[in-house]
Amino acid sequence: MALKSAVINVMEAAARKAARGMLRDFGEVEQLQVSRKGPADFVSAADLKAEKVLRRELEKARPDYGFLMEESGQSKDGDGVHQWVVDPLDGTTNFLHGIPHFAISIGLLNKGRPVAGVILDPARDELFWAEKGAGAYLNAHRIRVSGRQSLSDCLLSTGLPFIGKDGHDRSMVEVRRLMDQVAGIRRFGAAALDLAYVAAGRYDGFWERNLQPWDLAAGMVIVREAGGLVTQINGGERVLEKGDVLAANPNVYEPMRDMLRTASGGAR
C-alpha cells in the first residue's frame, strides 16, 4: 500500500471534496450557468464552485501557502516559498458537452519548482499523485511511463488550438510530421490528464503549446516521478513560464523533440 505524505493527503482531501459537487453538476450540466472568457473559452458555475472549495480546504490546511488559481488568478502571495497552483476543472469544454473526461489538478511549487501534484479524474475515480523523490501513483499502485522504444509503436497525445487561439498552421504541420511515424495521435482536451496518462504508460508522449501553469504543475511532477522526461518542446526547462511542453518516455523523447523541431522550422 502506497503511503501518502501529509501534503498529498491535504491535496487529495481537497480534490475529493470539490469532486462531489462537480459530479452532481455534471449530472445536471444543461442547467449550469456558463459564461465566456473568450471565443470557445468557457467558465461554468462548476469551475467556480470547485475553485471556491479547493481554496477553502487548501488554505485551511496550509494557511501560509500562496495560490495561483485559474479563475481567480494569483490571489495570495503566502510565505513566498510554497504556492498551490490549481485548475479546478481541466477539460471544461468536455464537461459542458457531457463528455466524462475532465479533472481537478493541484500542483505545489517550492520556490517556483513543482514538488508535488495530484490529478483527480472524478468520473473514473482515478487519482494520479506524486511527490518529488517518492515515485508516482495511480490510486494505490505505483506507475511508470511506458517502455516502448519505436515511434511506430507509440500512441501520442496533443492539444490543438481552437477559435481565437494562435498556432493553427504550426499545429497542423506538427501533427502531419508525426502522424506518419506513430501508431496514433489523440486530442482529448484535458492537458492534466494527458500528462497523467503519459505517467501511467497509456500515452508514450504528449506535446502542446500555449498552456498555463495550472495545466502543467501537477502533471510535470507526476510524469517525472514516473520516470518520464518533461521539457519545453525545444528542450528548454522553462515549461511553466513559457507554456509549451513535451513529455515522453525516455526512449522516444529525443525522436519526438527532433521531429517537432523540424516541423516547427517549416511552420508559419
XYZ file of N, CA and C in Angstrom:
804
model
N 0.839 -1.192 0.000
C 0.000 0.000 0.000
C 0.879 1.248 0.000
N 0.624 2.161 -0.938
C 1.391 3.392 -1.012
C 1.051 4.289 0.180
N 2.092 4.851 0.783
C 1.910 5.748 1.915
C 1.987 7.191 1.433
N 0.920 7.927 1.626
C 0.872 9.329 1.207
C 1.413 10.224 2.316
N 2.134 11.245 1.922
C 2.620 12.221 2.887
C 1.474 13.113 3.345
N 1.747 13.932 4.339
C 0.725 14.850 4.850
C 0.254 15.806 3.761
N 1.183 16.298 2.947
C 0.779 17.279 1.933
C -0.058 16.618 0.832
N 0.267 15.388 0.454
C -0.550 14.679 -0.529
C -1.940 14.416 0.034
N -2.023 14.065 1.294
C -3.336 13.857 1.916
C -4.171 15.128 1.900
N -3.542 16.263 2.143
C -4.251 17.548 2.084
C -4.782 17.791 0.679
N -3.952 17.567 -0.319
C -4.345 17.798 -1.712
C -5.461 16.852 -2.134
N -5.323 15.585 -1.765
C -6.360 14.618 -2.127
C -7.689 14.954 -1.463
N -7.666 15.290 -0.180
C -8.911 15.599 0.528
C -9.617 16.787 -0.096
N -8.857 17.820 -0.468
C -9.457 18.995 -1.105
C -10.062 18.629 -2.460
N -9.310 17.846 -3.251
C -9.796 17.464 -4.574
C -11.065 16.622 -4.482
N -11.091 15.685 -3.570
C -12.271 14.813 -3.451
C -13.489 15.590 -2.962
N -13.286 16.557 -2.086
C -14.413 17.367 -1.626
C -14.985 18.185 -2.785
N -14.114 18.782 -3.596
C -14.579 19.541 -4.757
C -15.252 18.635 -5.781
N -14.764 17.402 -5.900
C -15.280 16.472 -6.909
C -16.725 16.084 -6.644
N -17.130 16.030 -5.385
C -18.502 15.626 -5.088
C -19.508 16.580 -5.723
N -19.302 17.871 -5.555
C -20.188 18.837 -6.182
C -20.062 18.850 -7.694
N -18.847 18.620 -8.175
C -18.619 18.607 -9.623
C -19.392 17.481 -10.297
N -19.405 16.313 -9.682
C -20.142 15.199 -10.268
C -21.647 15.455 -10.249
N -22.132 16.105 -9.208
C -23.557 16.474 -9.197
C -23.857 17.439 -10.334
N -22.994 18.419 -10.519
C -23.192 19.374 -11.615
C -23.099 18.689 -12.976
N -22.214 17.706 -13.103
C -22.077 17.002 -14.374
C -23.357 16.259 -14.721
N -24.061 15.771 -13.721
C -25.327 15.095 -13.960
C -26.453 16.022 -14.353
N -26.251 17.342 -14.142
C -27.276 18.330 -14.489
C -26.649 19.453 -15.313
N -25.772 19.066 -16.239
C -24.954 20.048 -16.934
C -25.794 21.033 -17.749
N -26.975 20.612 -18.192
C -27.815 21.506 -19.003
C -28.304 22.705 -18.205
N -28.337 22.580 -16.877
C -28.843 23.663 -16.043
C -27.739 24.603 -15.539
N -26.478 24.320 -15.869
C -25.377 25.123 -15.341
C -25.316 26.496 -15.997
N -25.009 27.497 -15.204
C -24.751 28.829 -15.743
C -23.343 28.847 -16.335
N -23.230 29.332 -17.564
C -21.958 29.329 -18.279
C -21.692 30.720 -18.835
N -20.442 31.174 -18.719
C -20.036 32.435 -19.328
C -18.791 32.190 -20.166
N -18.383 33.198 -20.914
C -17.225 33.070 -21.802
C -16.093 33.959 -21.323
N -14.880 33.376 -21.316
C -13.682 34.177 -21.076
C -13.109 34.674 -22.412
N -13.505 34.033 -23.486
C -13.045 34.373 -24.824
C -13.740 33.458 -25.802
N -13.428 33.551 -27.106
C -14.054 32.653 -28.078
C -13.786 31.191 -27.730
N -14.838 30.407 -27.569
C -14.738 28.977 -27.251
C -13.938 28.711 -25.971
N -13.907 29.690 -25.069
C -13.192 29.563 -23.801
C -14.200 29.817 -22.688
N -14.693 28.745 -22.080
C -15.851 28.826 -21.200
C -15.449 28.699 -19.741
N -16.252 29.301 -18.882
C -16.167 29.051 -17.454
C -17.584 28.806 -16.953
N -17.761 27.736 -16.205
C -19.090 27.362 -15.735
C -19.195 27.572 -14.233
N -20.419 27.494 -13.750
C -20.630 27.551 -12.307
C -19.892 26.421 -11.613
N -19.713 25.286 -12.295
C -18.988 24.161 -11.703
C -17.526 24.518 -11.459
N -16.878 25.203 -12.412
C -15.496 25.655 -12.220
C -15.393 26.536 -10.977
N -16.297 27.495 -10.887
C -16.229 28.483 -9.812
C -16.500 27.858 -8.447
N -17.465 26.951 -8.389
C -17.755 26.284 -7.119
C -16.592 25.405 -6.688
N -16.027 24.675 -7.637
C -14.898 23.798 -7.301
C -13.705 24.618 -6.826
N -13.429 25.726 -7.493
C -12.300 26.553 -7.086
C -12.497 27.102 -5.671
N -13.715 27.490 -5.359
C -14.011 28.007 -4.020
C -13.762 26.936 -2.961
N -14.202 25.712 -3.213
C -13.983 24.610 -2.271
C -12.492 24.326 -2.119
N -11.776 24.264 -3.230
C -10.349 23.967 -3.188
C -9.583 25.046 -2.427
N -9.899 26.289 -2.697
C -9.231 27.391 -2.000
C -9.475 27.282 -0.497
N -10.711 27.050 -0.110
C -11.045 26.979 1.308
C -10.322 25.821 1.997
N -10.343 24.647 1.389
C -9.765 23.477 2.019
C -8.238 23.545 2.079
N -7.615 23.999 0.996
C -6.160 24.097 0.987
C -5.673 25.183 1.949
N -6.384 26.289 1.995
C -5.984 27.380 2.885
C -6.175 26.993 4.346
N -7.205 26.236 4.625
C -7.444 25.777 5.994
C -6.300 24.881 6.467
N -5.821 24.023 5.581
C -4.765 23.085 5.953
C -3.383 23.724 5.960
N -3.128 24.664 5.043
C -1.819 25.314 4.935
C -2.034 26.821 4.770
N -2.341 27.529 5.866
C -2.711 28.941 5.770
C -1.603 29.856 5.264
N -0.344 29.419 5.332
C 0.764 30.280 4.912
C 1.125 30.133 3.444
N 0.526 29.181 2.748
C 0.887 28.940 1.354
C 0.195 29.942 0.431
N 0.871 30.270 -0.664
C 0.280 31.129 -1.676
C -0.588 30.344 -2.642
N -1.251 31.084 -3.548
C -2.160 30.475 -4.516
C -1.953 31.068 -5.898
N -2.073 30.223 -6.913
C -2.278 30.637 -8.294
C -3.399 29.764 -8.817
N -4.567 30.388 -9.085
C -5.761 29.625 -9.440
C -6.293 30.131 -10.770
N -6.822 29.196 -11.587
C -7.195 29.551 -12.953
C -8.220 30.672 -13.005
N -9.285 30.560 -12.245
C -10.382 31.509 -12.399
C -10.148 32.824 -11.666
N -9.477 32.778 -10.507
C -9.288 33.998 -9.730
C -7.898 34.593 -9.869
N -6.982 33.874 -10.542
C -5.633 34.382 -10.707
C -4.826 34.261 -9.418
N -3.697 34.949 -9.371
C -2.838 34.879 -8.198
C -3.442 35.756 -7.115
N -4.079 35.118 -6.160
C -4.848 35.869 -5.183
C -4.178 35.954 -3.826
N -3.022 35.286 -3.657
C -2.358 35.339 -2.365
C -0.898 34.971 -2.542
N 0.009 35.800 -2.030
C 1.434 35.533 -2.154
C 1.916 34.497 -1.148
N 1.333 34.483 0.042
C 1.712 33.500 1.049
C 3.104 33.727 1.595
N 3.795 32.621 1.928
C 5.095 32.717 2.588
C 6.238 33.007 1.621
N 5.934 33.124 0.339
C 6.968 33.406 -0.648
C 7.773 32.193 -1.065
N 7.464 31.034 -0.494
C 8.174 29.791 -0.819
C 7.234 28.769 -1.448
N 6.120 28.509 -0.771
C 5.164 27.488 -1.211
C 3.985 28.140 -1.921
N 3.547 27.515 -3.012
C 2.413 28.044 -3.769
C 1.602 26.891 -4.353
N 0.307 26.901 -4.069
C -0.623 25.989 -4.729
C -0.930 26.521 -6.122
N -0.905 25.655 -7.114
C -1.269 26.015 -8.489
C -2.436 25.114 -8.881
N -3.603 25.704 -9.079
C -4.847 24.934 -9.093
C -5.654 25.179 -10.365
N -6.031 24.094 -11.012
C -7.047 24.127 -12.062
C -8.256 23.372 -11.520
N -9.328 24.084 -11.186
C -10.470 23.414 -10.555
C -11.228 22.483 -11.486
N -11.126 22.751 -12.793
C -11.820 21.896 -13.766
C -11.075 21.976 -15.092
N -10.167 21.047 -15.292
C -9.433 20.963 -16.554
C -10.253 20.103 -17.508
N -10.598 20.669 -18.649
C -11.488 19.983 -19.582
C -12.904 20.511 -19.492
N -13.034 21.833 -19.287
C -14.371 22.430 -19.135
C -15.244 22.186 -20.359
N -14.677 22.278 -21.547
C -15.482 22.078 -22.759
C -16.013 20.650 -22.816
N -15.196 19.664 -22.471
C -15.691 18.286 -22.374
C -16.840 18.203 -21.377
N -16.629 18.770 -20.208
C -17.625 18.752 -19.139
C -18.955 19.309 -19.628
N -18.912 20.448 -20.302
C -20.138 21.116 -20.737
C -20.834 20.383 -21.883
N -20.122 19.507 -22.549
C -20.716 18.700 -23.615
C -21.082 17.294 -23.138
N -20.992 17.067 -21.843
C -21.372 15.770 -21.303
C -20.368 14.669 -21.547
N -19.120 15.045 -21.833
C -18.066 14.058 -22.074
C -17.315 13.826 -20.769
N -17.291 12.605 -20.246
C -16.706 12.363 -18.934
C -15.187 12.248 -18.964
N -14.538 13.320 -19.422
C -13.078 13.360 -19.473
C -12.642 14.745 -19.007
N -12.489 14.881 -17.708
C -12.117 16.158 -17.088
C -11.463 15.844 -15.755
N -10.819 16.840 -15.159
C -10.050 16.556 -13.947
C -9.899 17.795 -13.082
N -9.569 17.539 -11.834
C -9.119 18.563 -10.887
C -7.612 18.406 -10.761
N -6.878 19.497 -10.924
C -5.421 19.436 -10.884
C -4.896 20.386 -9.815
N -4.083 19.864 -8.903
C -3.471 20.669 -7.847
C -1.976 20.393 -7.844
N -1.194 21.427 -8.108
C 0.252 21.307 -8.012
C 0.772 22.139 -6.856
N 1.893 21.750 -6.309
C 2.552 22.519 -5.252
C 3.943 22.907 -5.734
N 4.212 24.214 -5.711
C 5.534 24.720 -6.057
C 6.302 25.073 -4.795
N 7.600 24.831 -4.824
C 8.508 25.285 -3.781
C 9.552 26.155 -4.463
N 9.535 27.441 -4.163
C 10.410 28.414 -4.813
C 10.300 28.319 -6.334
N 9.068 28.150 -6.806
C 8.786 28.155 -8.232
C 8.947 26.827 -8.932
N 9.373 25.792 -8.220
C 9.588 24.488 -8.831
C 8.529 23.497 -8.363
N 7.919 22.739 -9.288
C 6.903 21.754 -8.885
C 7.502 20.639 -8.036
N 6.885 20.392 -6.878
C 7.406 19.352 -5.979
C 6.351 18.311 -5.604
N 5.088 18.580 -5.887
C 4.034 17.604 -5.594
C 2.852 17.888 -6.499
N 2.097 16.839 -6.810
C 0.948 17.018 -7.691
C -0.104 15.954 -7.477
N -1.346 16.385 -7.621
C -2.495 15.495 -7.572
C -3.403 15.836 -8.744
N -3.801 14.831 -9.508
C -4.765 14.988 -10.596
C -5.865 13.967 -10.364
N -7.064 14.449 -10.113
C -8.201 13.574 -9.835
C -9.165 13.589 -11.007
N -9.439 12.414 -11.548
C -10.469 12.225 -12.567
C -11.722 11.748 -11.841
N -12.677 12.642 -11.563
C -13.837 12.239 -10.759
C -14.717 11.198 -11.436
N -14.844 11.270 -12.772
C -15.739 10.357 -13.475
C -15.259 8.911 -13.392
N -13.945 8.701 -13.367
C -13.380 7.352 -13.313
C -12.840 6.993 -11.923
N -12.912 7.941 -10.994
C -12.353 7.756 -9.655
C -10.897 7.332 -9.743
N -10.124 8.050 -10.552
C -8.694 7.795 -10.692
C -7.922 8.977 -10.115
N -7.087 8.701 -9.153
C -6.255 9.717 -8.531
C -4.800 9.460 -8.904
N -4.243 10.347 -9.699
C -2.821 10.304 -10.043
C -2.099 11.243 -9.076
N -1.023 10.784 -8.471
C -0.350 11.631 -7.491
C 1.126 11.306 -7.406
N 1.885 12.312 -7.000
C 3.333 12.123 -6.872
C 3.903 13.245 -6.023
N 5.025 12.932 -5.394
C 5.807 13.919 -4.667
C 7.264 13.716 -5.042
N 7.986 14.801 -5.187
C 9.368 14.723 -5.650
C 10.175 13.763 -4.790
N 10.802 12.790 -5.453
C 11.641 11.818 -4.772
C 10.917 10.619 -4.209
N 9.578 10.561 -4.398
C 8.804 9.490 -3.761
C 8.039 8.619 -4.751
N 8.233 8.814 -6.047
C 7.534 7.996 -7.032
C 6.169 8.541 -7.389
N 5.549 7.914 -8.387
C 4.234 8.327 -8.892
C 3.259 7.171 -8.765
N 1.990 7.524 -8.540
C 0.992 6.504 -8.238
C -0.329 6.813 -8.926
N -1.057 5.748 -9.222
C -2.462 5.828 -9.621
C -3.250 5.086 -8.556
N -4.063 5.834 -7.814
C -4.705 5.304 -6.617
C -3.624 4.708 -5.714
N -3.643 3.422 -5.442
C -2.653 2.852 -4.514
C -1.491 2.161 -5.222
N -1.443 2.236 -6.556
C -0.474 1.445 -7.308
C 0.592 2.332 -7.951
N 1.828 1.902 -7.867
C 2.949 2.613 -8.487
C 2.787 2.598 -10.006
N 3.100 3.698 -10.646
C 3.021 3.771 -12.105
C 4.369 4.176 -12.683
N 4.587 3.760 -13.936
C 5.790 4.104 -14.681
C 5.395 4.465 -16.102
N 6.204 5.307 -16.713
C 5.998 5.585 -18.126
C 6.231 4.310 -18.920
N 5.757 4.312 -20.157
C 5.891 3.117 -20.992
C 7.357 2.862 -21.338
N 7.620 1.655 -21.799
C 8.974 1.302 -22.216
C 9.126 1.185 -23.714
N 8.132 1.627 -24.463
C 8.211 1.481 -25.923
C 9.395 2.260 -26.474
N 10.044 1.673 -27.462
C 11.273 2.258 -27.980
C 11.137 2.798 -29.389
N 10.158 2.327 -30.118
C 9.995 2.757 -31.509
C 8.761 3.635 -31.641
N 8.920 4.764 -32.296
C 7.775 5.650 -32.500
C 6.637 4.941 -33.226
N 6.957 3.993 -34.075
C 5.911 3.309 -34.837
C 4.972 2.509 -33.943
N 5.390 2.228 -32.719
C 4.548 1.504 -31.760
C 3.816 2.442 -30.805
N 4.059 3.736 -30.918
C 3.641 4.682 -29.883
C 2.293 5.337 -30.157
N 1.573 5.578 -29.063
C 0.356 6.384 -29.072
C 0.681 7.707 -28.405
N 0.488 8.795 -29.126
C 0.805 10.131 -28.632
C -0.464 10.936 -28.412
N -0.305 12.007 -27.659
C -1.411 12.930 -27.419
C -0.926 14.356 -27.648
N -1.854 15.225 -28.036
C -1.514 16.625 -28.229
C -2.744 17.479 -27.948
N -2.549 18.777 -27.977
C -3.653 19.713 -27.926
C -3.651 20.547 -29.187
N -4.815 20.922 -29.658
C -4.932 21.728 -30.876
C -5.603 23.053 -30.544
N -5.115 24.144 -31.126
C -5.743 25.442 -30.859
C -7.145 25.499 -31.449
N -8.018 26.249 -30.753
C -9.392 26.417 -31.228
C -9.594 27.864 -31.640
N -10.809 28.238 -31.920
C -11.106 29.582 -32.380
C -10.573 30.620 -31.387
N -9.935 31.648 -31.928
C -9.388 32.702 -31.095
C -7.972 32.467 -30.613
N -7.412 31.287 -30.885
C -6.057 30.966 -30.458
C -5.113 30.962 -31.660
N -3.852 31.299 -31.405
C -2.838 31.288 -32.453
C -2.267 29.878 -32.642
N -1.550 29.701 -33.746
C -0.774 28.495 -33.941
C -1.453 27.382 -34.697
N -2.554 27.674 -35.407
C -3.266 26.624 -36.137
C -2.360 25.971 -37.185
N -1.681 26.780 -37.980
C -0.839 26.233 -39.050
C 0.289 25.380 -38.472
N 0.947 25.896 -37.457
C 2.054 25.155 -36.852
C 1.576 23.822 -36.289
N 0.429 23.822 -35.643
C -0.090 22.576 -35.075
C -0.354 21.541 -36.154
N -0.907 21.974 -37.274
C -1.185 21.037 -38.353
C 0.108 20.474 -38.949
N 1.130 21.324 -39.056
C 2.421 20.853 -39.572
C 3.023 19.824 -38.625
N 2.937 20.088 -37.327
C 3.499 19.154 -36.352
C 2.760 17.820 -36.370
N 1.445 17.877 -36.413
C 0.660 16.635 -36.456
C 0.986 15.835 -37.706
N 1.057 16.528 -38.854
C 1.379 15.815 -40.099
C 2.772 15.193 -40.043
N 3.704 15.894 -39.406
C 5.069 15.377 -39.326
C 5.124 14.083 -38.519
N 4.326 14.009 -37.459
C 4.380 12.845 -36.583
C 3.406 11.734 -36.967
N 2.301 12.077 -37.590
C 1.249 11.076 -37.771
C 1.670 9.921 -38.683
N 2.601 10.160 -39.590
C 3.095 9.089 -40.451
C 4.092 8.172 -39.744
N 4.499 8.567 -38.539
C 5.547 7.825 -37.848
C 5.052 7.039 -36.634
N 3.793 7.251 -36.233
C 3.330 6.691 -34.962
C 2.063 5.859 -35.150
N 1.722 5.106 -34.101
C 0.525 4.263 -34.151
C -0.758 5.068 -34.047
N -0.684 6.264 -33.461
C -1.880 7.092 -33.363
C -1.604 8.360 -32.592
N -2.445 9.367 -32.823
C -2.384 10.634 -32.096
C -3.786 10.942 -31.599
N -3.900 11.309 -30.330
C -5.187 11.625 -29.722
C -5.227 13.087 -29.297
N -6.439 13.654 -29.323
C -6.660 15.014 -28.812
C -7.908 14.951 -27.942
N -7.733 14.799 -26.613
C -8.864 14.568 -25.714
C -9.270 15.805 -24.926
N -8.501 16.881 -24.971
C -8.985 18.143 -24.441
C -8.837 18.367 -22.951
N -7.877 17.697 -22.310
C -7.598 17.945 -20.891
C -6.114 17.688 -20.666
N -5.312 18.746 -20.668
C -3.861 18.592 -20.632
C -3.380 17.899 -19.367
N -4.024 18.148 -18.236
C -3.601 17.493 -16.998
C -3.724 15.980 -17.124
N -4.820 15.511 -17.713
C -4.983 14.069 -17.900
C -4.038 13.532 -18.969
N -3.731 14.326 -19.983
C -2.737 13.895 -20.967
C -1.409 13.589 -20.273
N -0.981 14.483 -19.384
C 0.263 14.250 -18.658
C 0.148 13.038 -17.732
N -0.974 12.921 -17.044
C -1.180 11.769 -16.163
C -1.130 10.462 -16.945
N -1.688 10.469 -18.151
C -1.695 9.256 -18.970
C -0.299 8.909 -19.472
N 0.543 9.912 -19.720
C 1.944 9.618 -20.046
C 2.609 8.935 -18.855
N 2.368 9.471 -17.660
C 2.965 8.889 -16.454
C 2.536 7.437 -16.258
N 1.289 7.139 -16.598
C 0.757 5.786 -16.399
C 1.067 4.850 -17.556
N 1.759 5.326 -18.583
C 2.111 4.483 -19.719
C 0.996 4.299 -20.727
N -0.093 5.040 -20.582
C -1.194 4.931 -21.542
C -0.845 5.660 -22.839
N -0.255 6.818 -22.709
C 0.360 7.507 -23.844
C 1.868 7.373 -23.702
N 2.546 7.361 -24.832
C 4.002 7.315 -24.818
C 4.614 8.707 -24.851
N 3.837 9.690 -25.311
C 4.324 11.062 -25.346
C 3.192 12.036 -25.539
N 3.439 13.294 -25.154
C 2.442 14.357 -25.249
C 3.162 15.666 -25.510
N 2.578 16.489 -26.393
C 3.106 17.841 -26.584
C 1.952 18.814 -26.777
N 2.169 20.040 -26.340
C 1.166 21.085 -26.539
C 1.810 22.441 -26.270
N 1.224 23.461 -26.860
C 1.685 24.840 -26.687
C 0.577 25.675 -26.045
N 0.964 26.863 -25.603
C 0.018 27.868 -25.095
C -0.780 27.371 -23.891
N -0.093 26.667 -23.008
C -0.720 26.219 -21.772
C -0.393 27.182 -20.636
N -1.088 26.988 -19.518
C -0.890 27.821 -18.343
C -0.278 26.985 -17.214
N 0.309 27.635 -16.194
C 0.928 26.872 -15.108
C -0.014 25.872 -14.455
N -1.303 26.234 -14.320
C -2.241 25.308 -13.670
C -2.556 24.091 -14.530
N -2.287 24.159 -15.831
C -2.430 22.977 -16.691
C -1.281 21.993 -16.484
N -0.146 22.490 -16.004
C 1.112 21.756 -16.091
C 1.726 21.338 -14.767
N 1.547 22.134 -13.722
C 2.354 21.979 -12.499
C 2.237 20.581 -11.902
N 1.015 20.102 -11.719
C 0.837 18.777 -11.110
C 1.365 17.678 -12.019
N 1.008 17.730 -13.292
C 1.401 16.678 -14.223
C 2.898 16.566 -14.429
N 3.603 17.696 -14.356
C 5.058 17.650 -14.520
C 5.705 16.765 -13.460
N 5.287 16.937 -12.213
C 5.849 16.136 -11.128
C 5.512 14.659 -11.330
N 4.273 14.391 -11.693
C 3.816 13.005 -11.818
C 4.574 12.282 -12.935
N 4.753 12.948 -14.087
C 5.498 12.320 -15.185
C 6.947 12.076 -14.789
N 7.582 13.073 -14.196
C 8.991 12.909 -13.830
C 9.181 11.813 -12.794
N 8.282 11.735 -11.815
C 8.401 10.696 -10.797
C 8.064 9.311 -11.353
N 7.387 9.274 -12.489
C 7.110 8.003 -13.164
C 8.227 7.615 -14.128
N 9.291 8.408 -14.166
C 10.439 8.068 -14.999
C 10.459 8.742 -16.350
N 9.543 9.684 -16.602
C 9.489 10.362 -17.885
C 10.290 11.641 -17.905
N 10.425 12.209 -19.092
C 11.108 13.481 -19.294
C 10.074 14.551 -19.615
N 10.246 15.728 -19.038
C 9.340 16.851 -19.274
C 10.172 18.102 -19.497
N 10.046 18.679 -20.697
C 10.740 19.924 -21.029
C 9.821 20.758 -21.913
N 10.338 21.923 -22.310
C 9.691 22.627 -23.416
C 9.866 21.798 -24.693
N 9.116 22.139 -25.712
C 9.192 21.388 -26.959
C 10.588 21.469 -27.575
N 11.281 22.598 -27.370
C 12.630 22.735 -27.914
C 13.698 22.184 -26.974
N 13.281 21.584 -25.864
C 14.226 21.029 -24.908
C 14.550 21.935 -23.747
N 14.042 23.164 -23.747
C 14.298 24.097 -22.662
C 13.599 23.695 -21.369
N 13.983 24.346 -20.279
C 13.481 23.991 -18.954
C 12.418 24.960 -18.426
N 12.057 25.978 -19.177
C 11.138 27.000 -18.660
C 9.691 26.662 -19.025
N 9.267 25.476 -18.633
C 7.959 24.960 -19.043
C 6.830 25.803 -18.466
N 6.852 26.048 -17.169
C 5.768 26.807 -16.546
C 5.732 28.243 -17.049
N 6.892 28.813 -17.276
C 6.964 30.205 -17.724
C 6.515 30.363 -19.172
N 6.937 29.441 -20.033
C 6.673 29.581 -21.465
C 5.379 28.903 -21.912
N 4.944 27.865 -21.200
C 3.646 27.257 -21.501
C 3.633 26.249 -22.625
N 4.810 25.817 -23.106
C 4.828 24.722 -24.075
C 5.528 23.537 -23.428
N 5.072 22.328 -23.784
C 5.548 21.153 -23.069
C 5.695 19.964 -24.001
N 6.740 19.189 -23.736
C 6.941 17.881 -24.344
C 7.212 16.913 -23.207
N 6.361 15.918 -23.069
C 6.520 14.896 -22.033
C 6.497 13.540 -22.712
N 7.455 12.677 -22.368
C 7.543 11.384 -23.055
C 8.387 10.413 -22.251
N 8.268 9.140 -22.611
C 9.190 8.173 -22.015
C 10.593 8.454 -22.577
N 11.645 8.086 -21.859
C 13.000 8.459 -22.278
C 13.423 7.904 -23.628
N 12.807 6.818 -24.066
C 13.200 6.202 -25.341
C 12.744 7.018 -26.544
N 11.588 7.641 -26.454
C 11.045 8.342 -27.626
C 11.073 9.861 -27.464
N 11.583 10.342 -26.335
C 11.639 11.791 -26.118
C 12.452 12.493 -27.207
N 13.668 12.030 -27.453
C 14.515 12.714 -28.431
C 13.964 12.636 -29.846
N 13.486 11.469 -30.324
C 12.877 11.452 -31.651
C 11.686 12.404 -31.773
N 10.852 12.465 -30.743
C 9.727 13.402 -30.775
C 10.219 14.847 -30.831
N 11.164 15.169 -29.967
C 11.700 16.534 -29.930
C 12.292 16.927 -31.279
N 13.065 16.026 -31.887
C 13.723 16.347 -33.157
C 12.700 16.528 -34.270
N 11.672 15.683 -34.299
C 10.643 15.821 -35.325
C 9.847 17.106 -35.156
N 9.549 17.459 -33.921
C 8.796 18.681 -33.669
C 9.625 19.919 -34.000
N 10.918 19.863 -33.748
C 11.809 20.971 -34.141
C 11.804 21.144 -35.659
N 11.912 20.034 -36.363
C 11.899 20.085 -37.828
C 10.590 20.641 -38.352
N 9.490 20.169 -37.764
C 8.170 20.635 -38.181
C 7.997 22.115 -37.912
N 8.447 22.574 -36.739
C 8.272 23.971 -36.377
C 9.082 24.871 -37.298
N 10.216 24.368 -37.779
C 11.033 25.162 -38.688
C 10.343 25.435 -39.999
N 9.395 24.559 -40.378
C 8.684 24.743 -41.636
C 7.311 25.337 -41.483
N 6.939 25.700 -40.217
C 5.598 26.228 -39.973
C 5.627 27.744 -39.905
N 4.461 28.322 -40.179
C 4.361 29.772 -40.088
C 3.968 30.180 -38.688
